[in-house]
Amino acid sequence: MKKINLIIILFAFISLSASAELSINITKGIDNPTKIAIAPLSFYGNQLPEDTSRIIEDNLKRSGLFDPISRKNMLSFPGTIKDIYFRDWKILGAEYLVIGSLILSGDFYEITYSLLEVHSSRLVFTKIAKGSKRQLRDLSHHISDEVYEAITGIEGAFSTKVAYVTSLKSNNKTLYKLMVSDVDGARERLILESNHPIMSPSWSPDAKELVYVSFETGRPAVFRQNLANANRKQLTNFRGLNGAPSWSPDGKKLALVLSKDGNPEIYTFDLRKEKFIRHTNHFAIDTEPNWAPDSKSLVFTSDRGGSPQIYRLTLKNGEVQRLTFRGSYNARPRLASNGRTLVMIHRSAHQFHIATQDLVNGDLRILSNTSLDESPTVSPNSAMLLYATKINNRGVLAAVSLDAGVKFLLPSKQGDVREPAWSPK
Amino acid sequence: MNILFFTRLTSLILAISLSLILHLVVIYFLFNKWDEGIKIQKVSPPKYLQAKLVNLDEKIKKKIQPKPKPKPKPKPKPKPKPKKNNENKIKHKILDEQETKSLQASKQLELENKKIVSSYSAYIIERIEANWNRPPSARRGMESKLLIRLVPTGQVISVKLLKTSGNIAFDRSAEQAVYKVGSFDKLQQLDIQTFEKNFRKLQLVFKPNDLRL
Amino acid sequence: MKKIYKYSLATIVLSLSLVGCSITKNNSVATMTDDRITTGSIKNNSIQGSTLKTDIKVPRVFYFEFDKVMLSSEARSALRLHAQSLRSNPAKIRLLGHADERGSREYNMALGENRGNVVRDFLIQEGVSSSLIEVISYGEEKAASSGSNEDSWAMNRRVELK
């Protein structure tokens, strides 16, 4: 009797478990910034020149996607995995934990760091990064990139740079400077200083050179400068406009605006052959060209329709297609590296805002809440955007994340800051 | 590198042997301690004694149909009353009445059961959605399937990725949502049978319909 | 028996070597690259001064309304006097076009040039030789007034004759 019951119930269990489990659909989320704890780097010896963990916290926070746990709330500072007591971090509400330890290896710093999931106690990765003593900031940015990518699925852009122009007026004279700094504003370096305006910096795809417009010869001209050795070369010398240079992603050409033929038109300049080709042929203003990621088309501003709007020019056949239809002023286009997000200056109700238009589904979103916005530039991972605006009568740079909508102002510097250009790497 | 390699190997061997031991223990209990198991089946909350057992039998009956095994045999054990009836005609009448009553009762209970399951499912959905942090690389159309195991206290004891969305960050965010909830406490209020049937092991399909991109 | 031995040994060795591969991957070290930046320098260019002979009291700055490229009547009278002076005493002049700060910088360069062109065309109409005139736009780069209000903006929408 018992044996038969045993068999029956065994079959019952088997068939019951063989039947499909309950399946529940989860269709919504909350998308709050991820709470992450960056434990202070552990190391022996003297104070380090930089607070690595703080730099990582600031980077992640600025991206708008992370909410770092405050160091003063931390209950322990583990340096290695075996020192981690996960409950200390669960209590703080942390979802992820980054720990690291630094050793001096000859003239180099070597940081071994790990990313862990707090709730599941799982190790996501352990990696090692090495750099000279001067490169501690670079190491911090590199670790930020790795952590960012593992959690968001997007490549980090914390190791990139930004070029921008500053102007400072004193005694009726204005001093203009072209600068390059880390994306967080640190390590400002002077590229060029002039008594005449500098405009429109644009990076080479290898991030080693800049092209820009300088008025040093008495009229606007496009110059090329190598950042490492400061070699400069004047590339244009026409009357009229010589402006808005944009370096193609394949590195071979510049797109720019010249009005030498009577009115502003879009040209390309072959850097090797040093030849100009004209691409537009309309009596209206055609300016501000910017390359698509595949180097096959340009987006540009034109008022051929009566007021400034954004158009796309296919280089192969010269076809021009209008892209913007909402509002009476859309200018200064930038195509994000994802190929589908068009960033621009958009005027609505007499205010100039930075807006994005999705070229696939047509969505238009106004991103900034400041009102004299200009010169948007997109990060190479299409996640963030820097632009220039005016606050309290001073030119400042602001940043906004393309998805999270988080906004913040960059630390203010002397004089007016404008025309940011994000390096491609 | 060698040291790391060997420690990995030893921990691998440890893990395998531990797993083997645990499996053997389970099998031992499954076969030798069977009587206790059956007894536990019998001891259900008194108010459900009649109906629930009828339900079980019905369900077992339905499931066992493809397998040609003696059907009425499990009945006599949990149902002592009908056995005592000896007069055939009266017995049949009463049995018929009882059967239609119990059939109605069981159908009603099935409906109630479904309601209960869907209300606890809604609770699970609510808890997870309140904790699901999608990465910016998430896109419409992505879908991750997780298999999770719970215990009657509501605690999550394992999370397994059954089907990837193709995006590691998306998969991870789904797993993290479950880990963050940690325990579906309200399931403690659920009766053990419904829990065992529906919530001991269940699938979660993460497929967002509220993403902009 | 020997075959089984061989196969099992092979699988063990293979799986062990695979484990070995994953360890090397985790241990690859990322090394930072150096980036040097040097400051560039500009050759000193002196821009020639104006040799325009018109009376200094005649206005040399002409203002424009927002989004308009029309010359005011005051501008026209002033320009006629300049044209007269240039016909009798030809001198190379520069027309510096400007725009107010609103909107995009390079588009404003084009607006500044448009305004400069309007003045140039008027002078040519008045008989001045085109070879004497160069239009240079400064867009919003050289604001005359730094405020962000209608008055400042009106001061910046101008062409300067130099």
mmCIF file of C-alpha atoms in Angstrom, chain C:
data_model
loop_
_atom_site.group_PDB
_atom_site.id
_atom_site.type_symbol
_atom_site.label_atom_id
_atom_site.label_comp_id
_atom_site.label_asym_id
_atom_site.label_seq_id
_atom_site.Cartn_x
_atom_site.Cartn_y
_atom_site.Cartn_z
ATOM 1 C CA MET C 1 39.566 1.085 -20.134
ATOM 2 C CA LYS C 2 42.637 2.820 -21.480
ATOM 3 C CA LYS C 3 40.497 4.855 -23.926
ATOM 4 C CA ILE C 4 38.270 6.051 -21.122
ATOM 5 C CA TYR C 5 41.341 7.052 -19.191
ATOM 6 C CA LYS C 6 42.674 9.033 -22.135
ATOM 7 C CA TYR C 7 39.410 10.813 -22.790
ATOM 8 C CA SER C 8 38.807 11.711 -19.169
ATOM 9 C CA LEU C 9 42.344 12.957 -18.799
ATOM 10 C CA ALA C 10 41.927 15.014 -21.954
ATOM 11 C CA THR C 11 38.692 16.583 -20.729
ATOM 12 C CA ILE C 12 40.188 17.344 -17.334
ATOM 13 C CA VAL C 13 43.226 18.975 -18.893
ATOM 14 C CA LEU C 14 41.066 20.919 -21.352
ATOM 15 C CA SER C 15 38.728 22.223 -18.665
ATOM 16 C CA LEU C 16 41.650 23.159 -16.448
ATOM 17 C CA SER C 17 43.294 25.088 -19.276
ATOM 18 C CA LEU C 18 40.047 26.929 -19.932
ATOM 19 C CA VAL C 19 39.942 27.947 -16.293
ATOM 20 C CA GLY C 20 43.486 29.165 -16.743
ATOM 21 C CA CYS C 21 42.447 31.349 -19.699
ATOM 22 C CA SER C 22 39.776 33.219 -17.756
ATOM 23 C CA ILE C 23 42.246 34.058 -15.021
ATOM 24 C CA THR C 24 44.700 35.703 -17.417
ATOM 25 C CA LYS C 25 41.895 37.809 -18.835
ATOM 26 C CA ASN C 26 40.933 39.203 -15.445
ATOM 27 C CA ASN C 27 44.508 40.055 -14.714
ATOM 28 C CA SER C 28 45.174 42.247 -17.769
ATOM 29 C CA VAL C 29 46.327 45.645 -16.605
ATOM 30 C CA ALA C 30 45.120 48.937 -18.102
ATOM 31 C CA THR C 31 47.971 51.429 -18.363
ATOM 32 C CA MET C 32 47.351 55.179 -18.629
ATOM 33 C CA THR C 33 48.698 57.009 -21.653
ATOM 34 C CA ASP C 34 50.316 60.401 -21.401
ATOM 35 C CA ASP C 35 48.934 63.540 -23.042
ATOM 36 C CA ARG C 36 51.176 66.566 -23.393
ATOM 37 C CA ILE C 37 49.798 69.981 -24.224
ATOM 38 C CA THR C 38 51.891 73.010 -25.270
ATOM 39 C CA THR C 39 50.688 76.575 -25.658
ATOM 40 C CA GLY C 40 50.682 78.070 -29.146
ATOM 41 C CA SER C 41 51.715 81.616 -30.019
ATOM 42 C CA ILE C 42 50.523 84.237 -32.467
ATOM 43 C CA LYS C 43 52.655 86.339 -34.734
ATOM 44 C CA ASN C 44 51.974 89.974 -34.103
ATOM 45 C CA ASN C 45 49.830 91.453 -36.823
ATOM 46 C CA SER C 46 49.193 95.135 -36.872
ATOM 47 C CA ILE C 47 45.954 96.052 -38.538
ATOM 48 C CA GLN C 48 46.128 99.251 -40.536
ATOM 49 C CA GLY C 49 44.315 102.283 -39.202
ATOM 50 C CA SER C 50 41.568 104.133 -41.035
ATOM 51 C CA THR C 51 42.421 106.853 -43.571
ATOM 52 C CA LEU C 52 38.826 107.942 -44.124
ATOM 53 C CA LYS C 53 38.672 111.700 -44.569
ATOM 54 C CA THR C 54 35.031 112.354 -43.622
ATOM 55 C CA ASP C 55 34.413 114.751 -40.769
ATOM 56 C CA ILE C 56 34.743 112.976 -37.481
ATOM 57 C CA LYS C 57 31.342 114.211 -36.342
ATOM 58 C CA VAL C 58 29.571 112.210 -39.023
ATOM 59 C CA PRO C 59 28.383 108.959 -37.454
ATOM 60 C CA ARG C 60 30.488 105.915 -38.264
ATOM 61 C CA VAL C 61 28.226 103.377 -36.523
ATOM 62 C CA PHE C 62 24.894 102.359 -37.982
ATOM 63 C CA TYR C 63 22.255 100.476 -36.031
ATOM 64 C CA PHE C 64 19.736 97.914 -37.105
ATOM 65 C CA GLU C 65 16.430 96.710 -35.774
ATOM 66 C CA PHE C 66 16.024 93.129 -34.660
ATOM 67 C CA ASP C 67 15.882 90.736 -37.601
ATOM 68 C CA LYS C 68 16.012 93.634 -40.043
ATOM 69 C CA VAL C 69 18.657 94.657 -42.534
ATOM 70 C CA MET C 70 17.190 98.030 -43.441
ATOM 71 C CA LEU C 71 19.203 101.194 -43.014
ATOM 72 C CA SER C 72 17.599 103.996 -41.030
ATOM 73 C CA SER C 73 17.292 107.424 -42.614
ATOM 74 C CA GLU C 74 19.995 108.790 -40.287
ATOM 75 C CA ALA C 75 22.292 106.039 -41.470
ATOM 76 C CA ARG C 76 21.599 106.887 -45.071
ATOM 77 C CA SER C 77 22.386 110.583 -44.665
ATOM 78 C CA ALA C 78 25.621 109.780 -42.847
ATOM 79 C CA LEU C 79 26.617 107.253 -45.451
ATOM 80 C CA ARG C 80 25.990 109.702 -48.270
ATOM 81 C CA LEU C 81 28.509 112.038 -46.710
ATOM 82 C CA HIS C 82 31.017 109.207 -46.379
ATOM 83 C CA ALA C 83 30.449 108.234 -49.981
ATOM 84 C CA GLN C 84 31.120 111.794 -51.053
ATOM 85 C CA SER C 85 34.360 111.812 -49.092
ATOM 86 C CA LEU C 86 35.447 108.488 -50.530
ATOM 87 C CA ARG C 87 34.726 109.561 -54.090
ATOM 88 C CA SER C 88 37.001 112.517 -53.738
ATOM 89 C CA ASN C 89 39.568 110.913 -51.457
ATOM 90 C CA PRO C 90 39.557 107.180 -52.064
ATOM 91 C CA ALA C 91 40.620 105.272 -48.970
ATOM 92 C CA LYS C 92 40.383 101.654 -48.057
ATOM 93 C CA ILE C 93 37.647 101.147 -45.543
ATOM 94 C CA ARG C 94 36.421 98.229 -43.523
ATOM 95 C CA LEU C 95 32.791 97.677 -42.603
ATOM 96 C CA LEU C 96 32.593 95.670 -39.377
ATOM 97 C CA GLY C 97 29.231 93.912 -39.010
ATOM 98 C CA HIS C 98 27.869 92.782 -35.652
ATOM 99 C CA ALA C 99 24.853 91.007 -34.225
ATOM 100 C CA ASP C 100 23.344 90.811 -30.761
ATOM 101 C CA GLU C 101 24.148 87.797 -28.608
ATOM 102 C CA ARG C 102 20.941 85.858 -29.010
ATOM 103 C CA GLY C 103 21.079 82.583 -30.873
ATOM 104 C CA SER C 104 23.968 80.714 -32.375
ATOM 105 C CA ARG C 105 27.398 82.321 -32.765
ATOM 106 C CA GLU C 106 28.265 81.331 -36.311
ATOM 107 C CA TYR C 107 24.796 82.146 -37.596
ATOM 108 C CA ASN C 108 25.300 85.546 -35.978
ATOM 109 C CA MET C 109 28.544 85.878 -37.945
ATOM 110 C CA ALA C 110 26.449 85.529 -41.088
ATOM 111 C CA LEU C 111 23.925 88.098 -39.815
ATOM 112 C CA GLY C 112 26.740 90.532 -39.070
ATOM 113 C CA GLU C 113 28.031 90.032 -42.593
ATOM 114 C CA ASN C 114 24.571 90.643 -44.025
ATOM 115 C CA ARG C 115 24.391 93.977 -42.284
ATOM 116 C CA GLY C 116 27.862 94.911 -43.448
ATOM 117 C CA ASN C 117 26.830 93.990 -46.988
ATOM 118 C CA VAL C 118 23.792 96.243 -46.813
ATOM 119 C CA VAL C 119 26.015 99.217 -45.965
ATOM 120 C CA ARG C 120 28.509 98.230 -48.644
ATOM 121 C CA ASP C 121 25.791 97.970 -51.289
ATOM 122 C CA PHE C 122 24.491 101.390 -50.344
ATOM 123 C CA LEU C 123 27.951 102.952 -50.662
ATOM 124 C CA ILE C 124 28.505 101.271 -54.024
ATOM 125 C CA GLN C 125 25.129 102.644 -55.114
ATOM 126 C CA GLU C 126 26.433 106.044 -54.087
ATOM 127 C CA GLY C 127 29.377 105.626 -56.405
ATOM 128 C CA VAL C 128 32.086 104.268 -54.146
ATOM 129 C CA SER C 129 34.381 101.775 -55.826
ATOM 130 C CA SER C 130 33.854 98.241 -54.470
ATOM 131 C CA SER C 131 37.601 97.629 -54.375
ATOM 132 C CA LEU C 132 37.869 100.100 -51.515
ATOM 133 C CA ILE C 133 35.410 98.235 -49.295
ATOM 134 C CA GLU C 134 35.912 95.091 -47.227
ATOM 135 C CA VAL C 135 33.133 93.691 -45.081
ATOM 136 C CA ILE C 136 34.302 91.820 -41.987
ATOM 137 C CA SER C 137 31.821 90.289 -39.610
ATOM 138 C CA TYR C 138 32.455 89.928 -35.906
ATOM 139 C CA GLY C 139 29.092 88.373 -35.187
ATOM 140 C CA GLU C 140 28.454 88.655 -31.454
ATOM 141 C CA GLU C 141 32.170 88.485 -30.610
ATOM 142 C CA LYS C 142 32.715 92.181 -30.017
ATOM 143 C CA ALA C 143 29.694 93.410 -28.139
ATOM 144 C CA ALA C 144 29.488 97.150 -27.541
ATOM 145 C CA SER C 145 27.258 96.593 -24.554
ATOM 146 C CA SER C 146 27.378 93.545 -22.335
ATOM 147 C CA GLY C 147 23.885 93.480 -20.836
ATOM 148 C CA SER C 148 21.249 90.916 -21.672
ATOM 149 C CA ASN C 149 18.359 93.235 -22.318
ATOM 150 C CA GLU C 150 16.719 95.017 -25.239
ATOM 151 C CA ASP C 151 18.791 98.163 -24.852
ATOM 152 C CA SER C 152 22.115 96.347 -24.884
ATOM 153 C CA TRP C 153 21.040 94.193 -27.754
ATOM 154 C CA ALA C 154 20.017 97.229 -29.775
ATOM 155 C CA MET C 155 23.488 98.712 -29.206
ATOM 156 C CA ASN C 156 25.106 95.576 -30.553
ATOM 157 C CA ARG C 157 23.180 95.238 -33.809
ATOM 158 C CA ARG C 158 25.456 97.549 -35.753
ATOM 159 C CA VAL C 159 27.935 98.124 -38.533
ATOM 160 C CA GLU C 160 31.049 100.141 -37.814
ATOM 161 C CA LEU C 161 32.837 101.982 -40.513
ATOM 162 C CA LYS C 162 36.596 102.008 -40.042
#
